[in-house]
Coordinates of C-alpha atoms in Angstrom, one line a residue:
X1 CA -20.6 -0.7 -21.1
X2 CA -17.9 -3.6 -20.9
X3 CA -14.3 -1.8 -19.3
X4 CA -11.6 -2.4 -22.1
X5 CA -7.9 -2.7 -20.6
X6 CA -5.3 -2.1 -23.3
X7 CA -3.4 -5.3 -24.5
X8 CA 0.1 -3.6 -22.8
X9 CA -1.7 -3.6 -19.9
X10 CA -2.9 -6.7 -19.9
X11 CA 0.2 -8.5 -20.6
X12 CA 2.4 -6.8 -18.0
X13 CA -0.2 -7.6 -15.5
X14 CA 0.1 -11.3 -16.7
X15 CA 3.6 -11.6 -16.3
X16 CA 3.1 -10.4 -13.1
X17 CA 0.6 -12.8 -11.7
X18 CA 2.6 -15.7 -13.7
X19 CA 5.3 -15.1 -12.0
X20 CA 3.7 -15.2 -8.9
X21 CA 2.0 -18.5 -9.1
X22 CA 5.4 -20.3 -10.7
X23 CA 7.1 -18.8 -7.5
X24 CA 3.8 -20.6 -5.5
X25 CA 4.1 -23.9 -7.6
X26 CA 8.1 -24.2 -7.3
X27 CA 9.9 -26.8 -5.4
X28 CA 11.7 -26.1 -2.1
X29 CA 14.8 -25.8 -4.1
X30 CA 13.9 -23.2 -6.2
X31 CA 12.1 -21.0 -4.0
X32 CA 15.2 -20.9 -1.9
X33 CA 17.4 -20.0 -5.2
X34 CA 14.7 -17.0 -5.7
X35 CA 14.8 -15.6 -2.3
X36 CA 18.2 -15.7 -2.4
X37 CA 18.6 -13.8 -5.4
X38 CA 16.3 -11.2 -4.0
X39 CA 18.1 -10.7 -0.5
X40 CA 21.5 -10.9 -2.9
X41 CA 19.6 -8.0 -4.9
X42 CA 18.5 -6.2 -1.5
X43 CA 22.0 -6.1 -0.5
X44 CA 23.3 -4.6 -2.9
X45 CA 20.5 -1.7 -3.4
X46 CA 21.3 -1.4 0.6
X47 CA 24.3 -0.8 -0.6
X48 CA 24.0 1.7 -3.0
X49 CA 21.6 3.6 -0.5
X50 CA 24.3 3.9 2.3
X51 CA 27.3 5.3 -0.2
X52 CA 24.8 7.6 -1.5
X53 CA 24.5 10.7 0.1
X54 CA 20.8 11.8 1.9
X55 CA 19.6 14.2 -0.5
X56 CA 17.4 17.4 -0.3
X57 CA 13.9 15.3 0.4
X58 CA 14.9 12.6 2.5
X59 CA 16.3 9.8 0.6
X60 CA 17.9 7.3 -0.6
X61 CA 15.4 5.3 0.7
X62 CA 16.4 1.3 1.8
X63 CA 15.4 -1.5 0.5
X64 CA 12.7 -3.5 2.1
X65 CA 12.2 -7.0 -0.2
X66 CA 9.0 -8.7 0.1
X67 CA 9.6 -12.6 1.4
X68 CA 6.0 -13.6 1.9
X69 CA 5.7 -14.6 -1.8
X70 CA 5.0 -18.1 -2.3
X71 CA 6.1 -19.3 1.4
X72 CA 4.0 -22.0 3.1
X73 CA 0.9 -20.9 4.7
X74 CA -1.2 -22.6 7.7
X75 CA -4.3 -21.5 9.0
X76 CA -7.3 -22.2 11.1
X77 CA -9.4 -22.6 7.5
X78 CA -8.5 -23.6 3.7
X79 CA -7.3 -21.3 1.3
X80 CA -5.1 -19.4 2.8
X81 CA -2.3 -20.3 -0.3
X82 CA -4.2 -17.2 -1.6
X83 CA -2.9 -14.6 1.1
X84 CA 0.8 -15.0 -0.2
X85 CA 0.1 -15.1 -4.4
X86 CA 0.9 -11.3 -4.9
X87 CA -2.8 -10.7 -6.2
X88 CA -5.0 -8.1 -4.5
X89 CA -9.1 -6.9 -4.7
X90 CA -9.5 -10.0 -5.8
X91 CA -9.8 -14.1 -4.4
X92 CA -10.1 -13.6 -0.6
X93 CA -9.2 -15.9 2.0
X94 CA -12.4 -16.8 4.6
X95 CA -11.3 -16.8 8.0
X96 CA -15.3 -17.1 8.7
X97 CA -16.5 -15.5 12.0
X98 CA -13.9 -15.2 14.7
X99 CA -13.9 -14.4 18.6
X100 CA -11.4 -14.6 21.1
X101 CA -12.5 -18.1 21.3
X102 CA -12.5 -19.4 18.3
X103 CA -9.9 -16.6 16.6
X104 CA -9.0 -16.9 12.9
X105 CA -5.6 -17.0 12.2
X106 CA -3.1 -17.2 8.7
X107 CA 0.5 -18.1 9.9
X108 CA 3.5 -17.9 7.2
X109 CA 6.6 -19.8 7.8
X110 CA 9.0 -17.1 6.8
X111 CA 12.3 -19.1 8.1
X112 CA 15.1 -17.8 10.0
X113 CA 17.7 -15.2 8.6
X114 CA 15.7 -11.7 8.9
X115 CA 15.9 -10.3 12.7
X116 CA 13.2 -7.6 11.5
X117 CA 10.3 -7.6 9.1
X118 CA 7.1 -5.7 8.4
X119 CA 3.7 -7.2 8.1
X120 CA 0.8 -6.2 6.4
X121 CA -2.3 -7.1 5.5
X122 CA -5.4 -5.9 3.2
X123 CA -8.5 -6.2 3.2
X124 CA -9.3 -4.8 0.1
X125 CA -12.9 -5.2 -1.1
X126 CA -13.9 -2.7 1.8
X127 CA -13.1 0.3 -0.7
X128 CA -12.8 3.1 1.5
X129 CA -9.6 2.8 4.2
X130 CA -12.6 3.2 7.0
X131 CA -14.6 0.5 5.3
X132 CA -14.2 -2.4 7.8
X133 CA -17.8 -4.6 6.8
X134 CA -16.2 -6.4 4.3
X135 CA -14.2 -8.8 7.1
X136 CA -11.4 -6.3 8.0
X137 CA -10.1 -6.9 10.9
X138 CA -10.8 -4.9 14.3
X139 CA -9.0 -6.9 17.1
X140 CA -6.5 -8.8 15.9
X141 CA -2.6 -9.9 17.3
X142 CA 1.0 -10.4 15.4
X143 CA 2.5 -13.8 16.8
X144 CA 6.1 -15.1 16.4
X145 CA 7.4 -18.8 16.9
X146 CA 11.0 -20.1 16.6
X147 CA 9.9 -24.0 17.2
X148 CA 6.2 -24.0 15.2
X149 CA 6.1 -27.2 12.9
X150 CA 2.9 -26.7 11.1
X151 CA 2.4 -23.1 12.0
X152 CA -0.1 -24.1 15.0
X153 CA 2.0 -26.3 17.1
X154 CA 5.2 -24.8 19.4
X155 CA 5.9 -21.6 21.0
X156 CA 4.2 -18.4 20.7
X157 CA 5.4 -14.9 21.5
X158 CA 3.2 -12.3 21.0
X159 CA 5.0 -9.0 19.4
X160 CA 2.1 -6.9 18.0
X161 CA -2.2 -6.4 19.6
X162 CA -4.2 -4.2 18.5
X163 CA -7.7 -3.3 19.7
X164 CA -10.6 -1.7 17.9
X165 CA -8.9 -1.1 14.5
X166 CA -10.9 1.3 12.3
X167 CA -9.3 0.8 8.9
X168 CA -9.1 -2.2 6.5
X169 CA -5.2 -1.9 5.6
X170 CA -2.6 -2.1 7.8
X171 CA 1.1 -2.4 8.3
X172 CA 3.4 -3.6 11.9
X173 CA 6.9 -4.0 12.3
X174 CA 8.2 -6.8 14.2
X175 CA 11.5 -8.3 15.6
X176 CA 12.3 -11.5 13.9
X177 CA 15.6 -12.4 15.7
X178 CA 15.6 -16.0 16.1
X179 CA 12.3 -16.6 14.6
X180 CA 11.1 -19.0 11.7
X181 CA 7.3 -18.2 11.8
X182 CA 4.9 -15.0 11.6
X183 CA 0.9 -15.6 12.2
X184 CA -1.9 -12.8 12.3
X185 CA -4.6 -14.1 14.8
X186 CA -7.8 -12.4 14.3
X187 CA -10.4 -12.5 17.6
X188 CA -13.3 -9.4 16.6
X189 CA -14.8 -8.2 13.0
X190 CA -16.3 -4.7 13.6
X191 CA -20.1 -4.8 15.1
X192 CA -21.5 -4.8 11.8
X193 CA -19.7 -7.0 8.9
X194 CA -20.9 -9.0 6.5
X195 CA -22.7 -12.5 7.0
X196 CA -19.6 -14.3 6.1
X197 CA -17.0 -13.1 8.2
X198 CA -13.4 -12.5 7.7
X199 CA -12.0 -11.3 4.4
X200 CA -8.5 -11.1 3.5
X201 CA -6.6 -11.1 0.0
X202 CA -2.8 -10.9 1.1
X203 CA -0.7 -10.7 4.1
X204 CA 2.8 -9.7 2.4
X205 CA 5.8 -9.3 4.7
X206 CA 8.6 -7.7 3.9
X207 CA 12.4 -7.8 5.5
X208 CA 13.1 -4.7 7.3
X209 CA 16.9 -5.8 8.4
X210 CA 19.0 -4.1 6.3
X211 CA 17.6 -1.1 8.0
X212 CA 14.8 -1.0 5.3
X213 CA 12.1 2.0 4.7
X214 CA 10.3 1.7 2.1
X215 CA 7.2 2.0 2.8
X216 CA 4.7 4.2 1.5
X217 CA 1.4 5.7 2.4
X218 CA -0.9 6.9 -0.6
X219 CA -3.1 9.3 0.9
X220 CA -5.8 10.8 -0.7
X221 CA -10.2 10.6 -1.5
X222 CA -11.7 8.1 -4.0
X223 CA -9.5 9.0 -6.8
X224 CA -6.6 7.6 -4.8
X225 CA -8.3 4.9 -3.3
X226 CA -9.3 3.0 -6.7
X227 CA -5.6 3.9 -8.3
X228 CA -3.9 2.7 -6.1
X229 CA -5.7 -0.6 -4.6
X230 CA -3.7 -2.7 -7.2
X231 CA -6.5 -4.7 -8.5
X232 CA -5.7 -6.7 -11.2
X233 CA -6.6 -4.2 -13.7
X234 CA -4.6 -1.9 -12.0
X235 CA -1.3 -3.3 -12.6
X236 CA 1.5 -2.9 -12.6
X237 CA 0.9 -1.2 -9.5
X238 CA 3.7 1.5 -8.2
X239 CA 5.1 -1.2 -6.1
X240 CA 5.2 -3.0 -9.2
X241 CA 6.8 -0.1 -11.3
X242 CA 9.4 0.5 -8.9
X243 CA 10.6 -2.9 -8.6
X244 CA 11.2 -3.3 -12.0
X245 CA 13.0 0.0 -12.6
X246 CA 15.2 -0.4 -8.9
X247 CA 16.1 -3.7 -8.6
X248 CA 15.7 -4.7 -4.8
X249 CA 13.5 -2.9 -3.9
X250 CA 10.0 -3.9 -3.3
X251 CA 7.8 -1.2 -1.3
X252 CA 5.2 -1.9 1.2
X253 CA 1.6 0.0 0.0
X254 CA -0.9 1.5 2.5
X255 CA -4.1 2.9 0.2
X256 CA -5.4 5.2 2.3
X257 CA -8.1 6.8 0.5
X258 CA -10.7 8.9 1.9
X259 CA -13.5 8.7 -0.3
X260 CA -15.7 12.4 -0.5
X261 CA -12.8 13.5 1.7
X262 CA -11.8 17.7 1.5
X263 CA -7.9 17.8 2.3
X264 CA -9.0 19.9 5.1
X265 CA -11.2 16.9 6.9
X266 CA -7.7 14.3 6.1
X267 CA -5.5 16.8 7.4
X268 CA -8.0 16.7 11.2
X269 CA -7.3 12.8 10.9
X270 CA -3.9 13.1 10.0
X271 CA -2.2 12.3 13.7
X272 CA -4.4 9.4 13.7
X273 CA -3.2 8.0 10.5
X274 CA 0.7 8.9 11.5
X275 CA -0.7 6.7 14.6
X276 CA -1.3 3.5 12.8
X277 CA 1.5 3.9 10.2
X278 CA 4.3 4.4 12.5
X279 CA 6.8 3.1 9.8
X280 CA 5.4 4.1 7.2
X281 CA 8.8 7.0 5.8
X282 CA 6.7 8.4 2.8
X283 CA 3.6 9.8 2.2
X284 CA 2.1 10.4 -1.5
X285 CA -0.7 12.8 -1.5
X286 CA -3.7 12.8 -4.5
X287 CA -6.1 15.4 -2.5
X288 CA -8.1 18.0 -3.7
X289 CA -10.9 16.7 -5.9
X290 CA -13.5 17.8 -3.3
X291 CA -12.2 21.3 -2.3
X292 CA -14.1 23.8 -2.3
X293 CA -11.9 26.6 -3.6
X294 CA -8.3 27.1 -4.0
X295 CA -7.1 29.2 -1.3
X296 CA -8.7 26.6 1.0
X297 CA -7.0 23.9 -0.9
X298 CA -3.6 25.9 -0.5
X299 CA -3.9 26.6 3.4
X300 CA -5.2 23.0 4.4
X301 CA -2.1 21.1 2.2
X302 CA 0.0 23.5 3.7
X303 CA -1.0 22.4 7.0
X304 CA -0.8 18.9 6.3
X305 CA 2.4 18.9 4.9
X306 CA 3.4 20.5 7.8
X307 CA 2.5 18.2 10.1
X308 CA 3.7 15.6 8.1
X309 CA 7.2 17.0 7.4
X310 CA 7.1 17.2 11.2
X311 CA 6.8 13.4 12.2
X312 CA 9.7 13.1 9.6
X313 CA 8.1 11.6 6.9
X314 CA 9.3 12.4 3.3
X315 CA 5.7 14.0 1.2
X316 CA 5.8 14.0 -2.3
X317 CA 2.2 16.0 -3.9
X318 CA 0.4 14.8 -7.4
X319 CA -1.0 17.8 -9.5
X320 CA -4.7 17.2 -9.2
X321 CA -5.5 15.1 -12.4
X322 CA -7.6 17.4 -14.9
X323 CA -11.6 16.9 -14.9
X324 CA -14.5 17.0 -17.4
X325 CA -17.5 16.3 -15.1
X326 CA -18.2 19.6 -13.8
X327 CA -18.1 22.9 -16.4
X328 CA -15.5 25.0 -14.2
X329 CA -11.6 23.8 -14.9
X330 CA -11.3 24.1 -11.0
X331 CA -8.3 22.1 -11.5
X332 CA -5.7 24.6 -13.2
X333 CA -6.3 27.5 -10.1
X334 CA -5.6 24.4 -7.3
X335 CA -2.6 23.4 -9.1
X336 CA -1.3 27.0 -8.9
X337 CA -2.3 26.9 -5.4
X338 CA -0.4 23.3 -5.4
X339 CA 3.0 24.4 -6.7
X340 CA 3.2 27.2 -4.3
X341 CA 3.0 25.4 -1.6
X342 CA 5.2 22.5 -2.6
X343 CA 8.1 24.6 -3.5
X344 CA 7.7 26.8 -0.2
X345 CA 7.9 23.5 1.3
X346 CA 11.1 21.9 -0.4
X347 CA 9.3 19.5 -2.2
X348 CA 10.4 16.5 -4.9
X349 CA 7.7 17.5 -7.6
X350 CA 4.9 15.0 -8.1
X351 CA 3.5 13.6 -11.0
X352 CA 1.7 15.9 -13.5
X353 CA -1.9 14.2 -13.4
X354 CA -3.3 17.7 -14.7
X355 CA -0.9 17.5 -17.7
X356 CA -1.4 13.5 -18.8
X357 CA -5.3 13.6 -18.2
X358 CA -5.6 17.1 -20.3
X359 CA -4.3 15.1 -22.8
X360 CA -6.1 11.9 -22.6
X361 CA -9.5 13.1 -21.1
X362 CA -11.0 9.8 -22.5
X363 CA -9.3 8.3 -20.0
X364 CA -11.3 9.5 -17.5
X365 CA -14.1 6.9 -16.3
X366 CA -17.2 9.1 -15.5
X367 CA -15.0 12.6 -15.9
X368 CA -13.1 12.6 -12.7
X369 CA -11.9 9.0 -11.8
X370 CA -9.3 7.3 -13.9
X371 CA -10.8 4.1 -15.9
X372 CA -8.0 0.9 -15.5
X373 CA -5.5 2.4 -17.9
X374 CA -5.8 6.3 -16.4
X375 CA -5.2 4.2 -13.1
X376 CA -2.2 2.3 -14.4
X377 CA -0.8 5.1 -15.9
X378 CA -1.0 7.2 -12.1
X379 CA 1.3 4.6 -10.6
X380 CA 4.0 5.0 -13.4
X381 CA 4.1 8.5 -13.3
X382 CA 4.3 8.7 -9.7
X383 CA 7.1 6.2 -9.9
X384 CA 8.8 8.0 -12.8
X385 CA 8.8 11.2 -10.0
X386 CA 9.6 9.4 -7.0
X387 CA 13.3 7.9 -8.6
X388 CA 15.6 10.5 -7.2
X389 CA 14.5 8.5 -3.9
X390 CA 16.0 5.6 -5.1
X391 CA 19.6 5.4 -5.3
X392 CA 21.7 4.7 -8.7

């Protein structure tokens, strides 16, 4: 059966990608006009966030505008134009089979101003954040230049190399003092990939100097990992939700789903996700699907937000989304089990997935998974919880 997404959706996602390639097919001029109208924007949010007071859950957060959009791209093959359009799970660029030979390697020239910004990248038809065959990159290095020309010539510092990479998103922070250019140089796919190589659909980077931290980590199993992927039909994404409701701000997204994944097995990787997501200030948690029972669910998120609340990372919980594919509502008991622990724990409350799917249950694909408008409709309730992050 043919997916139908709802004309509303449609259309916002639209504007969205028109918006993106009139940003791409804009003169020099204009370009500059736009980014200055965001950093003006990003100032003033920055702003707001340091007269505000920190509240009970962490925040404000500060702002962390994207500058990647639409900037000129050089790499070591065509197509790279794609890697800075603002579309994701969708056209790839090819960087084709690389070694520490022959690497593959995207360069952006961000130009001078920011002295610290955040790069990442996704490589997002691996679906799973462990899926690497789909050309994520496993060894791979963050390069600055203050002299490049054409993004190959000049000067070359290294600021960021990484070995043995096991998940297909990522996110580095890097100083920029000085510095005009940023390039990813990729050297090893994992031992087994697929026949063509290299896959990546952006490389955003986002301007970190105004003391900027918003950057989110949206951890859960498979219901979390297809929500939250922003594939065109499913936007507006959270990022985009947010910056249309919070003007300068634009948050960096790791999806970190763990498809089939019991909170209790995320929870025994969760030091190891901290690990690569070092500046990564909140976590959002869709868990629970696959839990056995309850009181396990309870103790395991317990634990987990634990540990999280320990590295100092803000956690906001969604209510598990109600279910029709199995005949037991195990949804309602783990919710109880939910708000327990998140008030114990000083939570900001989450979106109500249990409540909006109860109500819409056809908007559930095969019973459990949200179809494209369930999916788009995650990402606005989550950024409708979220806004006492964001100062007024």
């Amino acid at each position: 059966m043919q997916r139908v997404v709802p004309a509303a959706v449609t259309l916002a996602f639209v504007a969205v990608i028109a918006a993106g390639a009139l940003l791409a097919r804009r003169g020099p001029a204009a370009r500059l006009e736009a980014e200055r109208r965001t950093l003006a924007l990003a100032g003033e949010a920055a702003a707001r966030a340091a007269r505000s007071p920190r509240d009970a859950w962490g925040g404000p957060l500060r702002p962390a505008p994207i500058i990647s959009r639409g900037k000129p791209v050089a790499a070591s093959r065509p197509g790279a134009a794609v890697l800075v359009d603002g579309v994701y799970r969708a056209d790839a660029w090819s960087g084709g089979l690389p070694s520490e030979v022959a690497p593959a390697w995207a360069a952006i020239r961000i130009g001078q101003g920011p002295t610290r910004v955040l790069l990442s990248f996704t490589s997002s038809h691996n679906h799973d954040y462990r899926d690497l065959f789909y050309g994520a990159p496993v060894d791979y290095r963050i390069e600055t230049s203050a002299d490049s020309t054409d993004g190959a010539d000049g000067t070359w510092r290294t600021a960021v190399t990484v070995r043995g990479n096991p998940v297909r998103s990522r996110a580095h922070a890097v100083d920029f003092r000085g510095q005009a250019w940023i390039r990813l140089v990729v050297t090893a796919l994992a031992p087994e990939h697929n026949e063509w190589g290299l896959f990546l659909d952006e490389i955003d980077v986002h301007d970190l100097s105004l003391g900027g931290d918003d950057v989110w980590v949206f951890l859960g199993d498979s219901i979390g990992a297809e929500v939250f992927d922003r594939a065109p039909s499913h936007r507006p994404s959270f990022a985009d939700r947010i910056a249309a409701a919070h003007p300068g701000y634009e948050p960096a997204m790791i999806d970190a789903g763990f498809c089939r994944a019991r909170t209790g097995e995320v929870l025994a990787r969760i030091d190891d996700v901290l690990a690569w997501n070092p500046d990564a200030r909140v976590f959002a948690i869709l868990l629970g699907a696959n839990d056995p029972d309850a009181e396990t669910f309870g103790r395991d998120l317990d634990a987990l937000i634990a540990r999280l609340q320990a590295a100092g990372r803000i956690v906001v919980v969604a209510r598990l989304p109600y279910q029709t594919k199995y005949g037991e509502d195990y949804v309602a008991p783990k919710n109880r089990a939910l708000d327990r622990v998140g008030a114990a724990r000083g939570l900001l409350p989450g979106p109500d997935l249990d409540a909006w799917f109860r109500a819409r249950p056809e908007r559930l694909e095969d019973g459990l998974h949200p179809d494209a408008e369930g999916s788009v409709a995650v990402s606005r309730l989550f950024a409708e919880a979220v806004a006492p992050l964001y100062p007024r």
